[in-house]
Short mmCIF file of C-alpha atoms in Angstrom, two decimals:
data_model
loop_
_atom_site.label_atom_id
_atom_site.label_comp_id
_atom_site.label_asym_id
_atom_site.label_seq_id
_atom_site.Cartn_x
_atom_site.Cartn_y
_atom_site.Cartn_z
CA MET B 1 -15.59 -1.22 13.60
CA LYS B 2 -16.45 0.14 10.16
CA HIS B 3 -17.48 3.51 11.46
CA ILE B 4 -14.59 3.74 13.90
CA GLY B 5 -12.09 2.98 11.27
CA GLN B 6 -13.52 5.29 8.65
CA GLY B 7 -14.00 8.05 11.30
CA LEU B 8 -10.31 7.86 12.10
CA VAL B 9 -9.26 7.99 8.49
CA THR B 10 -11.70 10.87 7.77
CA ALA B 11 -10.29 12.90 10.68
CA LEU B 12 -6.68 12.37 9.51
CA LEU B 13 -7.47 13.32 5.91
CA GLN B 14 -9.70 16.25 6.53
CA ARG B 15 -7.07 17.92 8.67
CA ARG B 16 -4.51 17.90 5.87
CA HIS B 17 -6.37 17.40 2.57
CA HIS B 18 -9.57 19.45 2.43
CA TRP B 19 -9.97 18.47 -1.24
CA ARG B 20 -11.16 14.99 -0.06
CA ARG B 21 -14.12 16.24 2.12
CA LEU B 22 -16.77 16.18 -0.61
CA ASN B 23 -16.00 12.76 -1.96
CA PHE B 24 -14.19 10.80 0.70
CA ASP B 25 -16.19 7.52 1.07
CA GLU B 26 -14.71 5.69 -1.93
CA LEU B 27 -11.10 6.27 -0.77
CA GLY B 28 -11.92 6.00 3.00
CA GLU B 29 -13.49 2.48 2.65
CA LEU B 30 -10.51 1.32 0.77
CA TYR B 31 -8.15 2.63 3.38
CA THR B 32 -10.15 0.99 6.18
CA SER B 33 -10.50 -2.35 4.42
CA LEU B 34 -6.84 -2.42 3.51
CA MET B 35 -5.75 -1.66 7.10
CA LEU B 36 -7.91 -4.61 8.38
CA ARG B 37 -6.70 -6.95 5.76
CA SER B 38 -3.08 -5.98 6.37
CA MET B 39 -3.44 -6.56 10.05
CA GLY B 40 -5.17 -9.97 9.34
CA ILE B 41 -2.58 -11.20 6.92
CA SER B 42 0.43 -10.00 9.03
CA LEU B 43 -0.98 -11.78 12.07
CA ILE B 44 -0.02 -15.06 10.31
CA GLY B 45 1.95 -14.21 7.13
CA ILE B 46 5.33 -13.55 8.68
CA PHE B 47 4.97 -16.56 10.93
CA LEU B 48 3.78 -18.99 8.23
CA PRO B 49 7.21 -20.63 7.45
CA VAL B 50 7.87 -21.04 11.20
CA TYR B 51 4.40 -22.44 11.82
CA LEU B 52 4.84 -25.07 9.18
CA TYR B 53 8.31 -25.87 10.51
CA LYS B 54 7.00 -26.27 14.10
CA THR B 55 4.10 -28.33 12.69
CA GLY B 56 6.65 -30.84 11.43
CA TYR B 57 7.30 -29.98 7.75
CA SER B 58 10.74 -30.07 6.36
CA LEU B 59 12.55 -26.99 4.99
CA PRO B 60 12.31 -28.23 1.40
CA ALA B 61 8.60 -28.80 1.75
CA ILE B 62 8.23 -25.24 3.16
CA PHE B 63 10.29 -23.75 0.34
CA LEU B 64 8.19 -25.68 -2.28
CA PHE B 65 4.99 -24.46 -0.57
CA ILE B 66 6.05 -20.82 -0.88
CA ALA B 67 7.17 -21.26 -4.46
CA SER B 68 3.89 -23.12 -5.30
CA ILE B 69 1.87 -20.01 -4.16
CA PHE B 70 3.63 -17.73 -6.60
CA ALA B 71 3.68 -20.42 -9.39
CA PHE B 72 -0.13 -20.85 -9.04
CA ARG B 73 -0.57 -17.00 -9.29
CA CYS B 74 1.16 -16.95 -12.71
CA PHE B 75 -1.83 -18.97 -14.00
CA ILE B 76 -4.52 -17.28 -11.90
CA ASN B 77 -3.78 -13.59 -12.68
CA VAL B 78 -5.25 -13.57 -16.20
CA PRO B 79 -8.57 -15.20 -15.20
CA ALA B 80 -8.65 -12.81 -12.23
CA ALA B 81 -8.39 -9.89 -14.58
CA TYR B 82 -11.36 -11.24 -16.65
CA LEU B 83 -13.31 -11.72 -13.36
CA ILE B 84 -12.67 -8.10 -12.35
CA ALA B 85 -13.93 -6.79 -15.71
CA ALA B 86 -17.08 -8.88 -15.36
CA LYS B 87 -17.89 -8.36 -11.73
CA GLY B 88 -16.06 -5.24 -10.57
CA PRO B 89 -13.06 -4.82 -8.30
CA LYS B 90 -14.92 -4.68 -4.93
CA HIS B 91 -16.78 -7.91 -5.66
CA VAL B 92 -13.50 -9.57 -6.54
CA MET B 93 -11.89 -8.22 -3.32
CA LEU B 94 -14.76 -9.88 -1.52
CA TYR B 95 -14.09 -13.12 -3.28
CA SER B 96 -10.36 -12.83 -2.37
CA TYR B 97 -11.16 -12.37 1.34
CA GLY B 98 -13.43 -15.55 1.13
CA PHE B 99 -10.55 -17.60 -0.32
CA GLN B 100 -8.10 -16.15 2.23
CA ILE B 101 -10.40 -17.24 5.09
CA ILE B 102 -10.56 -20.76 3.43
CA SER B 103 -6.72 -20.95 3.38
CA LEU B 104 -6.55 -19.83 7.04
CA LEU B 105 -9.12 -22.51 8.00
CA LEU B 106 -6.98 -25.09 6.25
CA LEU B 107 -3.91 -23.86 8.19
CA LEU B 108 -5.91 -23.85 11.39
CA THR B 109 -6.90 -27.56 10.95
CA LEU B 110 -3.62 -28.64 9.28
CA PRO B 111 -2.21 -30.37 12.44
CA ASP B 112 -5.34 -32.52 12.66
CA TYR B 113 -6.35 -33.25 9.12
CA HIS B 114 -2.90 -32.97 7.39
CA TRP B 115 -4.25 -31.30 4.29
CA PRO B 116 -1.89 -31.47 1.23
CA LEU B 117 0.17 -28.23 1.20
CA TRP B 118 -0.52 -27.65 -2.43
CA LEU B 119 -4.21 -27.21 -1.51
CA VAL B 120 -3.34 -24.51 1.00
CA ALA B 121 -0.96 -22.90 -1.47
CA PHE B 122 -3.56 -22.98 -4.22
CA SER B 123 -6.23 -21.27 -1.95
CA TRP B 124 -3.68 -18.66 -0.85
CA ALA B 125 -2.66 -17.98 -4.42
CA ILE B 126 -6.25 -17.40 -5.54
CA ALA B 127 -6.79 -15.02 -2.61
CA SER B 128 -3.62 -13.09 -3.36
CA SER B 129 -4.18 -12.72 -7.09
CA LEU B 130 -7.76 -11.65 -6.75
CA PHE B 131 -7.03 -9.17 -4.11
CA PHE B 132 -3.95 -7.40 -5.55
CA LEU B 133 -5.37 -7.04 -9.03
CA ALA B 134 -8.74 -5.82 -7.76
CA TYR B 135 -7.15 -3.47 -5.16
CA ASN B 136 -5.01 -1.84 -7.84
CA VAL B 137 -7.90 -1.40 -10.22
CA ASP B 138 -10.11 0.05 -7.51
CA PHE B 139 -7.50 2.37 -6.16
CA SER B 140 -6.60 3.65 -9.65
CA LYS B 141 -10.24 4.69 -10.20
CA VAL B 142 -10.67 6.62 -6.95
CA LEU B 143 -7.35 8.39 -6.52
CA HIS B 144 -6.81 12.01 -7.88
CA SER B 145 -4.00 12.58 -10.28
CA GLU B 146 -3.05 16.00 -8.68
CA HIS B 147 -2.72 14.41 -5.28
CA GLY B 148 -1.99 10.79 -6.31
CA GLY B 149 1.35 10.59 -4.57
CA LYS B 150 -0.04 11.72 -1.25
CA GLU B 151 -3.00 9.30 -1.58
CA ILE B 152 -0.61 6.46 -2.37
CA GLY B 153 1.58 7.52 0.53
CA PHE B 154 -1.36 7.56 2.88
CA MET B 155 -2.51 4.20 1.56
CA ALA B 156 0.98 2.87 2.28
CA ILE B 157 0.71 4.24 5.86
CA MET B 158 -2.60 2.60 6.47
CA GLU B 159 -1.25 -0.70 5.12
CA ARG B 160 1.82 -0.36 7.31
CA ILE B 161 -0.21 0.42 10.44
CA GLY B 162 -1.89 -2.90 10.00
CA ALA B 163 1.35 -4.57 9.19
CA THR B 164 2.95 -3.15 12.30
CA LEU B 165 0.16 -4.11 14.68
CA GLY B 166 -0.32 -7.63 13.16
CA PRO B 167 3.08 -9.22 13.91
CA VAL B 168 3.43 -7.99 17.53
CA ILE B 169 -0.22 -8.98 18.36
CA GLY B 170 0.11 -12.23 16.46
CA GLY B 171 3.43 -13.08 18.17
CA LEU B 172 2.09 -12.35 21.66
CA VAL B 173 -1.13 -14.37 20.95
CA ALA B 174 0.76 -17.32 19.52
CA THR B 175 3.21 -17.32 22.51
CA PHE B 176 0.67 -17.04 25.35
CA LEU B 177 -2.56 -18.44 23.91
CA GLY B 178 -1.43 -20.68 21.02
CA THR B 179 -1.25 -20.50 17.23
CA GLU B 180 -4.81 -21.52 16.81
CA TRP B 181 -5.93 -18.25 18.48
CA MET B 182 -3.61 -16.26 16.21
CA ILE B 183 -5.16 -17.84 13.12
CA SER B 184 -8.69 -17.39 14.48
CA ILE B 185 -8.19 -13.69 15.11
CA SER B 186 -6.84 -13.25 11.62
CA ILE B 187 -10.02 -14.91 10.21
CA VAL B 188 -12.18 -12.40 12.27
CA LEU B 189 -10.19 -9.45 10.79
CA PHE B 190 -10.80 -10.66 7.28
CA VAL B 191 -14.50 -10.81 7.96
CA LEU B 192 -14.41 -7.25 9.34
CA ALA B 193 -12.45 -6.10 6.25
CA VAL B 194 -15.37 -7.01 4.00
CA ILE B 195 -17.71 -4.58 5.71
CA PRO B 196 -16.32 -1.24 4.47
CA LEU B 197 -16.07 -2.29 0.91
CA PHE B 198 -19.71 -1.79 -0.04
CA ALA B 199 -20.48 1.56 1.47
CA THR B 200 -20.30 2.89 -2.17
CA PRO B 201 -21.00 1.31 -5.53
CA GLU B 202 -18.41 -0.25 -7.78
CA PRO B 203 -16.00 2.36 -9.23
CA THR B 204 -16.01 0.67 -12.75
CA LYS B 205 -18.52 -0.65 -15.16
CA THR B 206 -19.30 -4.35 -14.84
CA HIS B 207 -19.83 -7.00 -17.55
CA GLN B 208 -16.84 -5.72 -19.50
CA HIS B 209 -14.58 -7.74 -21.72
CA LEU B 210 -10.79 -7.62 -21.69
CA ASP B 211 -8.85 -7.71 -24.94
CA PHE B 212 -5.03 -8.31 -24.67
CA ARG B 213 -4.35 -8.23 -28.33
CA ASN B 214 -3.32 -4.56 -28.32
CA PHE B 215 -1.50 -4.69 -24.99
CA PRO B 216 1.68 -2.55 -25.18
CA TYR B 217 4.11 -5.21 -24.15
CA ASN B 218 7.12 -3.37 -25.48
CA THR B 219 6.25 -0.24 -23.49
CA VAL B 220 6.10 -2.11 -20.22
CA LYS B 221 8.57 -4.85 -20.52
CA ARG B 222 11.28 -3.01 -18.61
CA ASP B 223 8.80 -2.40 -15.80
CA MET B 224 7.90 -6.16 -15.83
CA LEU B 225 11.47 -7.17 -15.51
CA SER B 226 12.03 -4.70 -12.68
CA PHE B 227 8.99 -5.86 -10.84
CA GLY B 228 9.92 -9.51 -11.37
CA ALA B 229 13.24 -8.97 -9.69
CA PHE B 230 11.66 -6.99 -6.79
CA THR B 231 9.11 -9.84 -6.31
CA THR B 232 11.81 -12.45 -6.29
CA GLU B 233 13.70 -10.45 -3.56
CA ASN B 234 10.53 -10.07 -1.60
CA ILE B 235 9.68 -13.79 -1.74
CA LEU B 236 13.19 -14.71 -0.45
CA SER B 237 12.96 -12.21 2.35
CA ILE B 238 9.53 -13.29 3.68
CA THR B 239 10.55 -16.93 3.46
CA LEU B 240 14.28 -17.14 4.58
CA TRP B 241 14.32 -14.26 7.03
CA PRO B 242 11.69 -15.47 9.47
CA LEU B 243 12.93 -19.07 9.23
CA PHE B 244 16.40 -18.11 9.95
CA ILE B 245 15.42 -15.95 12.92
CA GLY B 246 12.97 -18.51 14.21
CA VAL B 247 15.23 -21.57 13.85
CA VAL B 248 18.71 -20.15 14.55
CA ILE B 249 18.36 -16.97 16.61
CA PHE B 250 15.14 -16.93 18.60
CA THR B 251 14.74 -20.57 19.63
CA THR B 252 12.55 -19.57 22.60
CA ASN B 253 9.54 -17.25 22.51
CA THR B 254 10.01 -17.54 18.79
CA TYR B 255 6.61 -15.91 17.76
CA ALA B 256 6.80 -13.00 20.13
CA SER B 257 10.41 -12.26 19.16
CA ILE B 258 9.79 -12.38 15.40
CA GLY B 259 6.62 -10.34 15.85
CA ALA B 260 8.48 -7.60 17.75
CA VAL B 261 11.33 -7.36 15.25
CA THR B 262 8.97 -7.34 12.26
CA SER B 263 6.80 -4.62 13.82
CA LEU B 264 9.82 -2.39 14.55
CA SER B 265 11.03 -2.74 10.95
CA THR B 266 7.65 -2.00 9.55
CA LEU B 267 7.22 1.00 11.79
CA ALA B 268 10.40 2.47 10.16
CA ALA B 269 8.78 2.00 6.78
CA ILE B 270 5.79 4.09 7.82
CA PHE B 271 7.93 7.15 8.23
CA SER B 272 9.37 6.75 4.78
CA ALA B 273 5.89 6.48 3.14
CA LYS B 274 5.14 10.21 3.40
CA LEU B 275 8.44 11.17 1.81
CA ILE B 276 7.93 8.74 -1.00
CA GLY B 277 4.45 10.20 -1.77
CA GLN B 278 5.91 13.72 -1.82
CA LEU B 279 8.61 12.70 -4.28
CA VAL B 280 6.00 11.11 -6.57
CA ASP B 281 3.93 14.29 -6.57
CA GLN B 282 7.12 16.25 -7.42
CA LYS B 283 7.52 14.11 -10.53
CA ARG B 284 10.68 12.46 -9.07
CA GLY B 285 9.50 8.92 -9.23
CA VAL B 286 12.42 7.91 -11.59
CA ASP B 287 14.95 9.22 -9.08
CA LEU B 288 13.16 7.30 -6.29
CA LEU B 289 13.49 4.10 -8.20
CA ARG B 290 17.16 4.74 -8.75
CA TRP B 291 17.77 5.45 -5.13
CA SER B 292 15.96 2.32 -4.01
#
């Protein structure tokens, strides 16, 4: 799986970006791991509110569960940053995959053992905080400034490929085989996503210490407010949208229907990723934010 995935990414990049031939492995392994993770998370992620609803949880409990994930992340992000400085982003991504597998196992056995939802939310929050911080640090160290926009665009495409395949596969598997198979396949994909990470060494020094005393809060406060609003909108969309469709519109074949709709919308996002990358390279990122 590792060699097939990296071979595909290599072929795509070498046709269009010859500047990456001499030093591809670092970026290629990140592309491959991200695609596998994206597929694994999208197999279950979009269906999570519906899965909890069909398991017997009330709508307020589901909303509280989703809110708890992001509330926990507020307290986990800073320790996660210190862990990245000490261990390196790749090792922290490995830890994140481990916690994601734990949270999936909790979901898989939830109907039988009735784990407290806060425990599932806490494990999921740890996995998310560790991954996104480590991924951003890793990617920032291996991309090239002169082609950063294209590399970000291609990274978005690889993520969207996984996000496109995941919902439709997950929906079909849940409909015809059962949700336990859907979650089990997601776990396998997370195990496979670990393999490409360690083809090359850590891109940063380890055993470093962070110091937030000179952090330029005034410089980034506008970005923080903008990102906060974006995240709030994203939380509402991933929670309310699948619940509304699953409970009100698609009352039969719920998982397959939601998976098909999600995959089609994600497919449309793939075609916009290249354009976004080109705009960034043309120094038109501010215009892009205004249009969005």
